[in-house]
């Protein structure tokens, strides 16, 4: 029996006898999110996945795909605003925007808040998601009403292959990397996005949760860092996503990082937005130390080695006490990482606005490696470094 002919799972598998929906998932073992159900609005099997819409007692209308919460009326704005406005406000003039997934229309709603956007294209593989949103969730489906929007019910990968060098911003609003969304977390898909970007373009994707998925996030960042000019991880908070947090992978083509917005919302728009602001934009890239170490140290949001050819490494000592074998042939590096793989040192001392040392030649923050302990190649630097680490 084909997937489009199969029946949806019994509601009792999704909603218990006391009227509670429970979200279980293999990607967050040992925990669950529960919402009290007031009434079921829609439940059927699409060509690709199980679709459930229900009215909850405290979170409004809820969209669930394959047992996983996608949208709740109460908190959807935080995710929709951040995945859209982080790349859009980082771009000086986004005219053509592509949204992959996002069939509920929420990301389109946010994209269309930008008057510079001339065309907003949505590629959603499952047309039933769009139909359900239009029928039951006007608070997000209003995104379809803008005349600049064009909708294609098709595979986004195929669409991008047919539109190279076209889009200023590409946003992938995907579900978790299981089922039909799995391909959206693989390197070929990121290669296709890169090819579909115009010069100076930005991609922003659903980047999973730092509390749960570092084993997914870091390999993905590693695999695409050679293709894109910058790759960064930012995050937002949203109560009904696993562990209350969701990340965004933001990568660029022919331009630098997106930590600093190129534009800011007008005063009128800022009054409409409920989560995004220029201050939140900056803060979204500031990661807790456990995530920063895991994502940034080994090929994460910054290149593993500084591109500055004149950077000196000869007397850097990493926190584990290993000297660089490369610049100190008389000293053997200890087992594991050599110091010159940990740190890049510029030709003068300096303190950036984040109170970390910076290379004078290229501005790379040397705290991109958390193992740095001492910079001893310049007289007097020890005292300064000792106060920083």
Short mmCIF file of N, CA and C in Angstrom, two decimals, residues 60-192:
data_model
loop_
_atom_site.label_atom_id
_atom_site.label_comp_id
_atom_site.label_asym_id
_atom_site.label_seq_id
_atom_site.Cartn_x
_atom_site.Cartn_y
_atom_site.Cartn_z
N UNK A 60 -3.19 27.67 21.77
CA UNK A 60 -3.90 27.96 20.54
C UNK A 60 -3.88 26.78 19.59
N UNK A 61 -3.98 27.07 18.30
CA UNK A 61 -3.98 26.04 17.28
C UNK A 61 -2.57 25.49 17.09
N UNK A 62 -2.49 24.17 16.94
CA UNK A 62 -1.19 23.49 16.88
C UNK A 62 -1.14 22.62 15.62
N UNK A 63 -0.02 22.71 14.89
CA UNK A 63 0.24 21.85 13.73
C UNK A 63 1.30 20.83 14.11
N UNK A 64 1.02 19.56 13.85
CA UNK A 64 1.93 18.47 14.17
C UNK A 64 2.15 17.64 12.90
N UNK A 65 3.40 17.36 12.57
CA UNK A 65 3.75 16.50 11.43
C UNK A 65 4.53 15.30 11.94
N UNK A 66 4.07 14.12 11.60
CA UNK A 66 4.71 12.88 12.06
C UNK A 66 4.97 12.90 13.56
N UNK A 67 3.99 13.40 14.29
CA UNK A 67 4.08 13.38 15.75
C UNK A 67 4.92 14.47 16.37
N UNK A 68 5.44 15.40 15.57
CA UNK A 68 6.35 16.44 16.06
C UNK A 68 5.71 17.81 15.87
N UNK A 69 5.69 18.61 16.93
CA UNK A 69 5.10 19.95 16.87
C UNK A 69 5.88 20.83 15.89
N UNK A 70 5.15 21.46 14.97
CA UNK A 70 5.76 22.39 14.02
C UNK A 70 5.40 23.84 14.35
N UNK A 71 4.14 24.08 14.69
CA UNK A 71 3.64 25.43 14.93
C UNK A 71 2.65 25.40 16.09
N UNK A 72 2.79 26.33 17.01
CA UNK A 72 1.70 26.62 17.93
C UNK A 72 1.42 28.12 17.86
N UNK A 73 0.17 28.45 17.99
CA UNK A 73 -0.25 29.85 17.84
C UNK A 73 0.41 30.74 18.88
N UNK A 74 0.72 30.20 20.02
CA UNK A 74 1.25 31.02 21.11
C UNK A 74 2.70 31.43 20.92
N UNK A 75 3.54 30.55 20.38
CA UNK A 75 4.98 30.86 20.37
C UNK A 75 5.64 30.82 19.00
N UNK A 76 4.87 30.61 17.92
CA UNK A 76 5.51 30.45 16.60
C UNK A 76 6.30 31.66 16.17
N UNK A 77 5.91 32.85 16.65
CA UNK A 77 6.54 34.08 16.17
C UNK A 77 8.03 34.11 16.42
N UNK A 78 8.50 33.51 17.52
CA UNK A 78 9.93 33.60 17.83
C UNK A 78 10.76 32.90 16.76
N UNK A 79 10.32 31.72 16.37
CA UNK A 79 11.05 30.96 15.34
C UNK A 79 10.92 31.63 13.97
N UNK A 80 9.70 31.99 13.59
CA UNK A 80 9.49 32.57 12.25
C UNK A 80 10.27 33.87 12.08
N UNK A 81 10.24 34.71 13.11
CA UNK A 81 10.94 36.00 13.01
C UNK A 81 12.44 35.81 12.91
N UNK A 82 12.99 34.92 13.71
CA UNK A 82 14.44 34.78 13.73
C UNK A 82 14.99 34.11 12.48
N UNK A 83 14.34 33.05 12.00
CA UNK A 83 14.87 32.37 10.81
C UNK A 83 14.76 33.26 9.58
N UNK A 84 13.83 34.20 9.60
CA UNK A 84 13.68 35.11 8.47
C UNK A 84 14.53 36.37 8.63
N UNK A 85 14.44 37.02 9.78
CA UNK A 85 15.06 38.35 9.90
C UNK A 85 16.56 38.31 10.15
N UNK A 86 17.09 37.22 10.71
CA UNK A 86 18.55 37.16 10.84
C UNK A 86 19.23 37.30 9.48
N UNK A 87 18.86 36.50 8.46
CA UNK A 87 19.52 36.69 7.17
C UNK A 87 19.05 37.93 6.42
N UNK A 88 17.78 38.27 6.54
CA UNK A 88 17.26 39.39 5.74
C UNK A 88 17.83 40.72 6.21
N UNK A 89 17.95 40.92 7.51
CA UNK A 89 18.54 42.18 7.98
C UNK A 89 20.06 42.17 7.88
N UNK A 90 20.68 40.99 7.72
CA UNK A 90 22.12 40.93 7.48
C UNK A 90 22.46 41.27 6.04
N UNK A 91 21.49 41.20 5.15
CA UNK A 91 21.71 41.49 3.72
C UNK A 91 21.34 42.94 3.45
N UNK A 92 22.19 43.69 2.73
CA UNK A 92 21.90 45.11 2.51
C UNK A 92 20.72 45.36 1.58
N UNK A 93 20.43 44.42 0.67
CA UNK A 93 19.35 44.66 -0.29
C UNK A 93 18.78 43.34 -0.80
N UNK A 94 18.01 42.63 0.02
CA UNK A 94 17.46 41.35 -0.42
C UNK A 94 16.24 41.54 -1.32
N UNK A 95 16.41 41.22 -2.58
CA UNK A 95 15.32 41.41 -3.54
C UNK A 95 14.60 40.10 -3.87
N UNK A 96 15.34 39.02 -4.00
CA UNK A 96 14.72 37.74 -4.34
C UNK A 96 15.01 36.75 -3.21
N UNK A 97 13.95 36.20 -2.65
CA UNK A 97 14.06 35.33 -1.48
C UNK A 97 13.38 34.00 -1.79
N UNK A 98 14.05 32.90 -1.46
CA UNK A 98 13.50 31.56 -1.63
C UNK A 98 13.31 30.93 -0.26
N UNK A 99 12.13 30.36 -0.02
CA UNK A 99 11.84 29.62 1.20
C UNK A 99 11.61 28.17 0.83
N UNK A 100 12.43 27.28 1.38
CA UNK A 100 12.27 25.84 1.18
C UNK A 100 11.54 25.29 2.39
N UNK A 101 10.46 24.56 2.18
CA UNK A 101 9.63 24.13 3.29
C UNK A 101 8.76 25.29 3.74
N UNK A 102 8.46 25.34 5.04
CA UNK A 102 7.67 26.47 5.53
C UNK A 102 6.28 26.53 4.94
N UNK A 103 5.67 25.36 4.70
CA UNK A 103 4.37 25.33 4.06
C UNK A 103 3.24 25.94 4.85
N UNK A 104 3.46 26.22 6.15
CA UNK A 104 2.42 26.88 6.94
C UNK A 104 2.30 28.36 6.61
N UNK A 105 3.35 28.96 5.98
CA UNK A 105 3.29 30.35 5.57
C UNK A 105 3.89 31.34 6.55
N UNK A 106 4.31 30.88 7.72
CA UNK A 106 4.82 31.81 8.72
C UNK A 106 6.09 32.53 8.32
N UNK A 107 7.02 31.81 7.68
CA UNK A 107 8.26 32.46 7.23
C UNK A 107 7.95 33.46 6.13
N UNK A 108 7.05 33.10 5.21
CA UNK A 108 6.62 34.05 4.17
C UNK A 108 6.06 35.33 4.79
N UNK A 109 5.28 35.18 5.84
CA UNK A 109 4.72 36.36 6.52
C UNK A 109 5.82 37.31 6.93
N UNK A 110 6.91 36.77 7.49
CA UNK A 110 8.01 37.62 7.95
C UNK A 110 8.83 38.16 6.78
N UNK A 111 9.07 37.35 5.76
CA UNK A 111 9.81 37.81 4.59
C UNK A 111 9.12 39.01 3.96
N UNK A 112 7.80 38.94 3.90
CA UNK A 112 7.05 39.99 3.21
C UNK A 112 6.92 41.27 4.03
N UNK A 113 7.46 41.28 5.23
CA UNK A 113 7.54 42.53 5.99
C UNK A 113 8.64 43.44 5.45
N UNK A 114 9.49 42.92 4.57
CA UNK A 114 10.61 43.69 4.02
C UNK A 114 10.21 44.31 2.68
N UNK A 115 10.09 45.62 2.63
CA UNK A 115 9.68 46.26 1.36
C UNK A 115 10.72 46.10 0.24
N UNK A 116 11.98 45.84 0.60
CA UNK A 116 13.00 45.66 -0.44
C UNK A 116 12.78 44.36 -1.23
N UNK A 117 12.09 43.40 -0.65
CA UNK A 117 11.86 42.12 -1.32
C UNK A 117 10.90 42.31 -2.48
N UNK A 118 11.35 41.90 -3.66
CA UNK A 118 10.52 42.01 -4.86
C UNK A 118 9.82 40.71 -5.20
N UNK A 119 10.42 39.58 -4.77
CA UNK A 119 9.84 38.28 -5.07
C UNK A 119 10.16 37.32 -3.93
N UNK A 120 9.13 36.64 -3.42
CA UNK A 120 9.29 35.64 -2.37
C UNK A 120 8.73 34.33 -2.89
N UNK A 121 9.62 33.35 -3.09
CA UNK A 121 9.24 32.07 -3.68
C UNK A 121 9.22 31.01 -2.59
N UNK A 122 8.14 30.24 -2.53
CA UNK A 122 8.04 29.13 -1.58
C UNK A 122 8.05 27.82 -2.35
N UNK A 123 8.93 26.90 -1.94
CA UNK A 123 8.94 25.53 -2.46
C UNK A 123 8.60 24.60 -1.32
N UNK A 124 7.44 24.00 -1.36
CA UNK A 124 6.98 23.07 -0.32
C UNK A 124 6.62 21.75 -0.99
N UNK A 125 7.20 20.66 -0.52
CA UNK A 125 6.98 19.37 -1.17
C UNK A 125 5.60 18.79 -0.85
N UNK A 126 5.01 19.20 0.27
CA UNK A 126 3.73 18.64 0.71
C UNK A 126 2.64 19.70 0.68
N UNK A 127 1.85 19.69 -0.37
CA UNK A 127 0.80 20.69 -0.53
C UNK A 127 -0.26 20.64 0.54
N UNK A 128 -0.43 19.49 1.20
CA UNK A 128 -1.42 19.39 2.26
C UNK A 128 -1.09 20.29 3.45
N UNK A 129 0.19 20.54 3.68
CA UNK A 129 0.57 21.43 4.76
C UNK A 129 0.07 22.85 4.47
N UNK A 130 0.27 23.31 3.24
CA UNK A 130 -0.23 24.63 2.85
C UNK A 130 -1.74 24.70 2.99
N UNK A 131 -2.44 23.65 2.54
CA UNK A 131 -3.89 23.63 2.59
C UNK A 131 -4.40 23.65 4.02
N UNK A 132 -3.76 22.89 4.90
CA UNK A 132 -4.18 22.84 6.30
C UNK A 132 -3.97 24.20 6.97
N UNK A 133 -2.85 24.85 6.66
CA UNK A 133 -2.59 26.16 7.25
C UNK A 133 -3.62 27.18 6.79
N UNK A 134 -3.92 27.18 5.51
CA UNK A 134 -4.90 28.13 4.98
C UNK A 134 -6.29 27.89 5.58
N UNK A 135 -6.60 26.63 5.84
CA UNK A 135 -7.92 26.30 6.36
C UNK A 135 -8.04 26.57 7.86
N UNK A 136 -6.96 26.37 8.61
CA UNK A 136 -7.09 26.35 10.07
C UNK A 136 -6.16 27.30 10.81
N UNK A 137 -5.15 27.88 10.13
CA UNK A 137 -4.17 28.71 10.83
C UNK A 137 -3.92 30.02 10.10
N UNK A 138 -4.92 30.89 10.05
CA UNK A 138 -4.74 32.16 9.31
C UNK A 138 -3.65 33.05 9.88
N UNK A 139 -3.27 32.85 11.14
CA UNK A 139 -2.24 33.68 11.77
C UNK A 139 -0.87 33.47 11.12
N UNK A 140 -0.65 32.31 10.48
CA UNK A 140 0.58 32.12 9.70
C UNK A 140 0.29 32.11 8.20
N UNK A 141 -0.85 31.56 7.80
CA UNK A 141 -1.16 31.44 6.37
C UNK A 141 -1.38 32.78 5.69
N UNK A 142 -1.50 33.86 6.47
CA UNK A 142 -1.59 35.19 5.86
C UNK A 142 -0.37 35.49 5.02
N UNK A 143 0.72 34.75 5.24
CA UNK A 143 1.92 34.94 4.43
C UNK A 143 1.70 34.65 2.95
N UNK A 144 0.70 33.83 2.64
CA UNK A 144 0.42 33.51 1.24
C UNK A 144 -0.30 34.63 0.50
N UNK A 145 -0.82 35.62 1.23
CA UNK A 145 -1.69 36.63 0.62
C UNK A 145 -0.93 37.72 -0.11
N UNK A 146 0.35 37.86 0.15
CA UNK A 146 1.12 38.95 -0.46
C UNK A 146 1.30 38.68 -1.96
N UNK A 147 1.07 39.68 -2.81
CA UNK A 147 1.19 39.47 -4.26
C UNK A 147 2.60 39.15 -4.74
N UNK A 148 3.60 39.39 -3.92
CA UNK A 148 4.98 39.06 -4.31
C UNK A 148 5.29 37.58 -4.16
N UNK A 149 4.39 36.82 -3.54
CA UNK A 149 4.63 35.41 -3.23
C UNK A 149 4.29 34.53 -4.43
N UNK A 150 5.19 33.60 -4.72
CA UNK A 150 4.95 32.55 -5.71
C UNK A 150 5.17 31.20 -5.03
N UNK A 151 4.24 30.27 -5.22
CA UNK A 151 4.28 28.98 -4.54
C UNK A 151 4.48 27.87 -5.56
N UNK A 152 5.45 26.99 -5.26
CA UNK A 152 5.70 25.80 -6.07
C UNK A 152 5.59 24.58 -5.17
N UNK A 153 4.65 23.70 -5.46
CA UNK A 153 4.54 22.45 -4.71
C UNK A 153 5.43 21.44 -5.41
N UNK A 154 6.66 21.37 -4.92
CA UNK A 154 7.66 20.52 -5.56
C UNK A 154 8.87 20.39 -4.65
N UNK A 155 9.80 19.56 -5.07
CA UNK A 155 11.06 19.35 -4.36
C UNK A 155 11.94 20.58 -4.51
N UNK A 156 12.30 21.18 -3.37
CA UNK A 156 13.13 22.38 -3.40
C UNK A 156 14.50 22.15 -4.00
N UNK A 157 15.03 20.94 -3.82
CA UNK A 157 16.35 20.60 -4.38
C UNK A 157 16.31 20.74 -5.90
N UNK A 158 15.27 20.19 -6.51
CA UNK A 158 15.14 20.26 -7.96
C UNK A 158 14.92 21.70 -8.42
N UNK A 159 14.14 22.45 -7.66
CA UNK A 159 13.89 23.85 -8.03
C UNK A 159 15.19 24.64 -8.03
N UNK A 160 16.02 24.44 -7.04
CA UNK A 160 17.28 25.19 -6.97
C UNK A 160 18.21 24.82 -8.11
N UNK A 161 18.24 23.55 -8.49
CA UNK A 161 19.11 23.14 -9.60
C UNK A 161 18.74 23.86 -10.88
N UNK A 162 17.47 24.22 -11.01
CA UNK A 162 17.00 24.90 -12.22
C UNK A 162 17.07 26.42 -12.13
N UNK A 163 17.56 26.93 -10.98
CA UNK A 163 17.62 28.39 -10.79
C UNK A 163 18.96 28.81 -10.19
N UNK A 164 20.06 28.57 -10.89
CA UNK A 164 21.38 28.92 -10.33
C UNK A 164 21.59 30.42 -10.25
N UNK A 165 22.32 30.84 -9.20
CA UNK A 165 22.73 32.24 -9.06
C UNK A 165 21.59 33.23 -8.99
N UNK A 166 20.47 32.83 -8.40
CA UNK A 166 19.24 33.62 -8.52
C UNK A 166 18.86 34.39 -7.26
N UNK A 167 19.05 33.81 -6.09
CA UNK A 167 18.41 34.35 -4.88
C UNK A 167 19.41 35.03 -3.96
N UNK A 168 18.96 36.14 -3.39
CA UNK A 168 19.79 36.87 -2.42
C UNK A 168 19.78 36.19 -1.05
N UNK A 169 18.65 35.62 -0.70
CA UNK A 169 18.51 34.91 0.57
C UNK A 169 17.73 33.62 0.34
N UNK A 170 18.21 32.53 0.90
CA UNK A 170 17.49 31.26 0.88
C UNK A 170 17.27 30.82 2.32
N UNK A 171 16.03 30.56 2.67
CA UNK A 171 15.66 30.14 4.02
C UNK A 171 15.07 28.74 3.94
N UNK A 172 15.65 27.81 4.68
CA UNK A 172 15.12 26.45 4.71
C UNK A 172 14.45 26.21 6.06
N UNK A 173 13.13 26.18 6.02
CA UNK A 173 12.32 25.96 7.23
C UNK A 173 11.88 24.50 7.21
N UNK A 174 12.74 23.65 7.72
CA UNK A 174 12.49 22.21 7.63
C UNK A 174 12.13 21.63 8.98
N UNK A 175 11.51 20.48 8.94
CA UNK A 175 11.32 19.71 10.16
C UNK A 175 12.62 18.97 10.47
N UNK A 176 12.63 18.11 11.47
CA UNK A 176 13.85 17.42 11.89
C UNK A 176 14.34 16.44 10.82
N UNK A 177 15.63 16.07 10.86
CA UNK A 177 16.22 15.24 9.80
C UNK A 177 15.80 13.78 9.82
N UNK A 178 14.51 13.58 9.71
CA UNK A 178 13.94 12.24 9.55
C UNK A 178 12.88 12.33 8.47
N UNK A 179 12.58 11.23 7.82
CA UNK A 179 11.56 11.21 6.79
C UNK A 179 11.93 12.10 5.62
N UNK A 180 10.94 12.83 5.03
CA UNK A 180 11.21 13.62 3.83
C UNK A 180 12.17 14.78 4.05
N UNK A 181 12.37 15.20 5.31
CA UNK A 181 13.26 16.34 5.59
C UNK A 181 14.72 15.93 5.74
N UNK A 182 15.02 14.64 5.76
CA UNK A 182 16.39 14.20 6.01
C UNK A 182 17.38 14.77 5.01
N UNK A 183 16.97 14.83 3.75
CA UNK A 183 17.87 15.32 2.69
C UNK A 183 18.27 16.77 2.92
N UNK A 184 17.44 17.53 3.65
CA UNK A 184 17.71 18.95 3.85
C UNK A 184 18.85 19.20 4.82
N UNK A 185 19.35 18.15 5.46
CA UNK A 185 20.46 18.28 6.41
C UNK A 185 21.74 17.64 5.85
N UNK A 186 21.78 17.38 4.56
CA UNK A 186 22.93 16.71 3.97
C UNK A 186 23.70 17.69 3.08
N UNK A 187 25.00 17.42 2.92
CA UNK A 187 25.88 18.33 2.19
C UNK A 187 25.41 18.65 0.78
N UNK A 188 24.93 17.69 -0.01
CA UNK A 188 24.48 18.04 -1.37
C UNK A 188 23.40 19.12 -1.40
N UNK A 189 22.54 19.11 -0.40
CA UNK A 189 21.49 20.14 -0.35
C UNK A 189 22.12 21.52 -0.11
N UNK A 190 23.11 21.60 0.77
CA UNK A 190 23.79 22.87 1.01
C UNK A 190 24.59 23.30 -0.23
N UNK A 191 25.13 22.35 -0.96
CA UNK A 191 25.79 22.68 -2.22
C UNK A 191 24.80 23.29 -3.21
N UNK A 192 23.59 22.73 -3.25
CA UNK A 192 22.56 23.24 -4.16
C UNK A 192 22.13 24.65 -3.76
#
